[in-house]
Short mmCIF file of C-alpha atoms in Angstrom, two decimals:
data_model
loop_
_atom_site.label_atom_id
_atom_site.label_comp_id
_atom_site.label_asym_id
_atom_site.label_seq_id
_atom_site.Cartn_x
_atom_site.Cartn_y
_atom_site.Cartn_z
CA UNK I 1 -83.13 24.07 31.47
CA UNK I 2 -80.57 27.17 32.01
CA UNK I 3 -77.53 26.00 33.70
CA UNK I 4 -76.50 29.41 34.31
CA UNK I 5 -78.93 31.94 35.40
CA UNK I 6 -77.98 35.71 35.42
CA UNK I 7 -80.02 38.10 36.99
CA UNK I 8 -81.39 40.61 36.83
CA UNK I 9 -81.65 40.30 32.52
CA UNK I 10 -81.40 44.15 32.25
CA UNK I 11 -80.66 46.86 34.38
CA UNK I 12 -80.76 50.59 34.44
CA UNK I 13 -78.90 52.99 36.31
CA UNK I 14 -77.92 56.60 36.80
CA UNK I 15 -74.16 57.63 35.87
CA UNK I 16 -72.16 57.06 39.14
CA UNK I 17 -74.36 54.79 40.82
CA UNK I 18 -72.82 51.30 41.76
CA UNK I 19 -74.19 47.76 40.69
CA UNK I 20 -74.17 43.99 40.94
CA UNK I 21 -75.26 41.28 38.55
CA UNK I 22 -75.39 37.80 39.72
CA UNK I 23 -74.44 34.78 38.13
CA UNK I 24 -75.96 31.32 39.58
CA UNK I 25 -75.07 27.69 38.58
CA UNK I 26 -77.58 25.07 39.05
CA UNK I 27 -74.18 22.76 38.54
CA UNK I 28 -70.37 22.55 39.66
CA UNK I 29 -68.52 25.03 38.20
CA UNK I 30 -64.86 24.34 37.72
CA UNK I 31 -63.87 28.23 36.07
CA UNK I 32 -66.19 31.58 35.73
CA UNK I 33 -65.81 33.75 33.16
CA UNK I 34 -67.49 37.60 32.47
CA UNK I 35 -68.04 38.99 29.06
CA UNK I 36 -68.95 42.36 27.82
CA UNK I 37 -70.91 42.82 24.56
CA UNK I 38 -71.81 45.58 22.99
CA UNK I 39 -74.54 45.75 20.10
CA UNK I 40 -73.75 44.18 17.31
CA UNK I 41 -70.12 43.43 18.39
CA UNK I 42 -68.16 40.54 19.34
CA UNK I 43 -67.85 39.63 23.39
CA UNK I 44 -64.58 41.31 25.14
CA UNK I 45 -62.93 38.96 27.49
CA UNK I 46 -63.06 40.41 31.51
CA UNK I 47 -61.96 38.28 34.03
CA UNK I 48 -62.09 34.48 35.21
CA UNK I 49 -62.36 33.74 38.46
CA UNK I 50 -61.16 29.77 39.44
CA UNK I 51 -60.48 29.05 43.29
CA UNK I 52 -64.10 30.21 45.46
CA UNK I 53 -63.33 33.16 47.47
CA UNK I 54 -61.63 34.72 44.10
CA UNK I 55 -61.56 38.58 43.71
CA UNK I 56 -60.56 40.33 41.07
CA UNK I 57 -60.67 43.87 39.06
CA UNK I 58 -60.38 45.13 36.12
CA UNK I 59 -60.44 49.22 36.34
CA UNK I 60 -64.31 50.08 38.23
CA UNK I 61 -65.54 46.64 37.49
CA UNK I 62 -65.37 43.64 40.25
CA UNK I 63 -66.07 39.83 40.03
CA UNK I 64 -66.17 37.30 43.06
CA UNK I 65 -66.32 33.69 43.32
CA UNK I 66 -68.68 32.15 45.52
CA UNK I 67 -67.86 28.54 45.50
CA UNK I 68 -70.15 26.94 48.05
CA UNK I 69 -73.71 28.69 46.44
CA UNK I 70 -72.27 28.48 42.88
CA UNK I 71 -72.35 32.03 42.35
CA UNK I 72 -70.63 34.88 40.72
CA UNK I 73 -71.04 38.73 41.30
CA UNK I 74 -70.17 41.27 39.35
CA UNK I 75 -69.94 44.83 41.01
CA UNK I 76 -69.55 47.95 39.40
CA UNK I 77 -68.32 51.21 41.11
CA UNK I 78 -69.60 54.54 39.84
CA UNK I 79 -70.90 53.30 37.18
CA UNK I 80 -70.37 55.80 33.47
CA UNK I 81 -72.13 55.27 30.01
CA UNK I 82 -68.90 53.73 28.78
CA UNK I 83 -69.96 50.46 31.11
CA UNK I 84 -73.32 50.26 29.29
CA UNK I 85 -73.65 47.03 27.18
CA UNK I 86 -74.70 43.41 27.92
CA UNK I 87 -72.80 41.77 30.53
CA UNK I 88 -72.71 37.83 30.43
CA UNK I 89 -70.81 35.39 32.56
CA UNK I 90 -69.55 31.65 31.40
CA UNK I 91 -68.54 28.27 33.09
CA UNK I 92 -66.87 25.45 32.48
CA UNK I 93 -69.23 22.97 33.35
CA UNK I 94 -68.91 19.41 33.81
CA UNK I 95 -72.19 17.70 32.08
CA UNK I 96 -71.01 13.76 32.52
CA UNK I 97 -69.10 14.27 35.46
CA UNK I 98 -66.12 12.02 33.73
CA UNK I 99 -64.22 15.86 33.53
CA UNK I 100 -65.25 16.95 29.95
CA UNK I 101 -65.95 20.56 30.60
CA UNK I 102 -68.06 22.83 28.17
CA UNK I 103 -68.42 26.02 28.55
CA UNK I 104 -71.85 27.02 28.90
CA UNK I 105 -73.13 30.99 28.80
CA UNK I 106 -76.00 32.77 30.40
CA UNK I 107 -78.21 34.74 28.26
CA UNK I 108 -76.97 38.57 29.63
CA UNK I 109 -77.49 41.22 31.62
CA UNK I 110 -78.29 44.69 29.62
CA UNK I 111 -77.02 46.92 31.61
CA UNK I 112 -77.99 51.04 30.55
CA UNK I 113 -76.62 53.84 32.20
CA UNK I 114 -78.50 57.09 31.97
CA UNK I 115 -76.28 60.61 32.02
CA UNK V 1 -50.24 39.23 20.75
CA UNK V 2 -53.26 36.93 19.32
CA UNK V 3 -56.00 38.16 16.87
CA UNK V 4 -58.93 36.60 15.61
CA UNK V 5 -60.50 37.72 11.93
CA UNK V 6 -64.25 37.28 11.31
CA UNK V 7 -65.61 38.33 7.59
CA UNK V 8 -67.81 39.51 6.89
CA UNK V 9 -69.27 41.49 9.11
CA UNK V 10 -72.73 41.67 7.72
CA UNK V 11 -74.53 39.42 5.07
CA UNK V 12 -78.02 39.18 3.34
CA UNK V 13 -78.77 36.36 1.66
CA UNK V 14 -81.70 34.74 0.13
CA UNK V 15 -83.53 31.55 1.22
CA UNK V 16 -81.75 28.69 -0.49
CA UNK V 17 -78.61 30.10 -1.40
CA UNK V 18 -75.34 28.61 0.27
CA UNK V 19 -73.28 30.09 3.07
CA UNK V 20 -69.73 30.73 3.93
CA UNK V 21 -68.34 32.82 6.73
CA UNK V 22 -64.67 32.34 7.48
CA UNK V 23 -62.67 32.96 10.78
CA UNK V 24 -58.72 32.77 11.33
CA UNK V 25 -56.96 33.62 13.78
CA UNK V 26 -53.03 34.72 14.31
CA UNK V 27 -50.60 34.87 17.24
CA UNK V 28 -51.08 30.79 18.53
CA UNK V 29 -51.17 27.73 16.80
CA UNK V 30 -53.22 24.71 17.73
CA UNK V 31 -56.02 27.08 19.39
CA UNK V 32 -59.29 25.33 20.03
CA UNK V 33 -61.93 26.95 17.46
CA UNK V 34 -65.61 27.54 17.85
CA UNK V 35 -68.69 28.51 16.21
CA UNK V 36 -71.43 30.24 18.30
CA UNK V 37 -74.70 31.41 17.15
CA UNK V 38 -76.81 34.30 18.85
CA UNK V 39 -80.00 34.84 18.92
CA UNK V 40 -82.23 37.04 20.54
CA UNK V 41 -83.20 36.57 24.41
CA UNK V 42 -82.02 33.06 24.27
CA UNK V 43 -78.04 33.76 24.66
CA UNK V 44 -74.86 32.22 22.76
CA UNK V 45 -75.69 28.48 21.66
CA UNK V 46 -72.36 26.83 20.48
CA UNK V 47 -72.33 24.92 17.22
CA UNK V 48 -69.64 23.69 16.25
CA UNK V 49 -66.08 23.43 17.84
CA UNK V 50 -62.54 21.88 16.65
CA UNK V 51 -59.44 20.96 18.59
CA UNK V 52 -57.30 19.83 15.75
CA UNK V 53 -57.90 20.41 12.11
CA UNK V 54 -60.20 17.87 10.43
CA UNK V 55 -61.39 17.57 14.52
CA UNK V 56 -64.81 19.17 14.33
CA UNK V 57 -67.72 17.86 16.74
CA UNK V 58 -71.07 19.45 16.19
CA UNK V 59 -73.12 20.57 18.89
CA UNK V 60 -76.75 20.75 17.60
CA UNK V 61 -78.56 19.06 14.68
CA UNK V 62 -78.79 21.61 11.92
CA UNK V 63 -78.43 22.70 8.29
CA UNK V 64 -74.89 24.06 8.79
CA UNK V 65 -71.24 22.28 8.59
CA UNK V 66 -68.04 23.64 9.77
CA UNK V 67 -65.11 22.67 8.29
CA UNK V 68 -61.09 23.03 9.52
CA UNK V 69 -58.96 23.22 6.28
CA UNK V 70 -55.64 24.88 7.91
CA UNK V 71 -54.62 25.10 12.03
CA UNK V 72 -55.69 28.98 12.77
CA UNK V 73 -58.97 28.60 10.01
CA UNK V 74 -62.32 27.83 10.51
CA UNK V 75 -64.94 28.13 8.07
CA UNK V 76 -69.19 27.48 8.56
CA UNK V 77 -71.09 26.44 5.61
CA UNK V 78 -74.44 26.18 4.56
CA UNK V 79 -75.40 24.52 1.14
CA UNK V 80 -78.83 26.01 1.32
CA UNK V 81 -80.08 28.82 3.87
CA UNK V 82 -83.69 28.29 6.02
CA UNK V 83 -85.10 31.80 7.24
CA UNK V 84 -84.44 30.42 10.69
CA UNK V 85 -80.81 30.51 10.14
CA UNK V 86 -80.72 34.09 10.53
CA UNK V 87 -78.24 35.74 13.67
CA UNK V 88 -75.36 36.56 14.86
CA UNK V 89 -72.67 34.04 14.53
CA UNK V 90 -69.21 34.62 16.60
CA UNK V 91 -66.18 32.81 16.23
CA UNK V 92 -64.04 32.65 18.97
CA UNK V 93 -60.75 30.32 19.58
CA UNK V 94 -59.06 29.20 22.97
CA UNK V 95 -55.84 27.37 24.38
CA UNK V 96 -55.95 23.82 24.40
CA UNK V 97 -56.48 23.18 28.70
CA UNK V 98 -59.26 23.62 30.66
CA UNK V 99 -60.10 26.90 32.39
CA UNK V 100 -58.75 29.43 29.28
CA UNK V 101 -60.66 31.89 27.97
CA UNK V 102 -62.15 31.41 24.95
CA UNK V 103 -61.68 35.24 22.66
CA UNK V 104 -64.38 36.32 20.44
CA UNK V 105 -64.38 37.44 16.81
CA UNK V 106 -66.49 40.77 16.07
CA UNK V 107 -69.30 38.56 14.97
CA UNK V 108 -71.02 38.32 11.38
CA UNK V 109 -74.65 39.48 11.46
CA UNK V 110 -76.93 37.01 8.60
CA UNK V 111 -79.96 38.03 7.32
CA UNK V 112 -82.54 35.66 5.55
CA UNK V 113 -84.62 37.12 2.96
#
């Protein structure tokens, strides 16, 4: 089973046209991370979001914490080809519930962005 | 400022033959170290990780090792390649508590001939 599912697994939109991805946890998450990848590359570090209700930006690109549904969002704002790439959030998950986190990935969003 | 090293970047190799790839990092000592492998459509799946040198636990049953020689150096081995080890392996290293991010090398792409 996928104990994070991101959605929707690719996405493409037209330069300066906003977007969300979503990030769901079928578990408790105790910290939320967001990666960007780009082909062939290593992942680049975002944001992490801890405390639900948790906002934060980096430049165009937003993340919120939704603690009660388990969820993370991901908005971007006039979106350019520079944000195209594959987008995927983490969590620090608690599998035995005796507080030994791992941190588990979802499998991406590719996100295109046409000129 | 931290950095993390990942060689090389690209390697062919033939069925059978052994493996090395080598990650270090500078800037922090005592980082947690990891070894993630990539494949297609089915996301990062961790391998190995190490909190302390000679402090390795292995994730998944499989024909590679990962060994811890020095603090900031982590090295995955293989003494004889299957075709289905082919990917993208990423290191990537972290502080020691909970709820750090954990910062990725630039990957090292293996192909199995």
């Amino acid at each position: 089973s996928q104990e994070l599912e991101q959605s929707p697994q690719s996405l493409i939109v037209q330069e300066g046209k906003n977007l969300t991805i979503n990030c769901t946890s079928s578990k408790t998450l105790y910290g939320l991370y967001w990666y960007k990848q780009k082909y062939g590359e290593g992942l680049i570090f975002l944001m992490m979001l801890q405390k639900g209700g948790e906002e934060k930006s980096h430049e165009k690109i937003t993340a919120k914490l939704d603690e009660k549904k388990q969820q993370s969002s991901l908005h971007i704002t006039a979106s350019q080809p520079s944000h195209a790439g594959i987008y995927l959030c983490g969590a620090d998950i608690d599998y035995s519930g005796a507080g030994s986190y791992q941190l588990t990935f979802g499998k991406g969003t590719k996100l295109s962005v046409i000129p | 400022s931290q950095t993390i090293h990942q060689w090389p970047a690209t390697l062919v190799q033939p069925v059978g033959s052994p493996l090395s790839l080598e990650c270090t990092v500078e800037g922090t000592s005592n980082p947690n170290l990891y070894w993630y492998r990539q494949a297609a459509g089915r996301g990062l799946q961790l391998l190995f990780y190490s909190i302390g040198i000679d402090q390795i636990s292995s994730e998944v049953p499989q024909n590679l090792s990962a060994s811890r020689p020095q603090d900031r150096q982590f090295i995955l081995s293989s003494k004889k390649l299957l075709l289905s080890d082919s990917g993208f392996y990423l290191c990537a290293w972290s502080g020691g508590q909970i709820n750090q991010p954990q910062h990725f090398g630039d990957g090292t792409r293996l192909s199995i001939l």
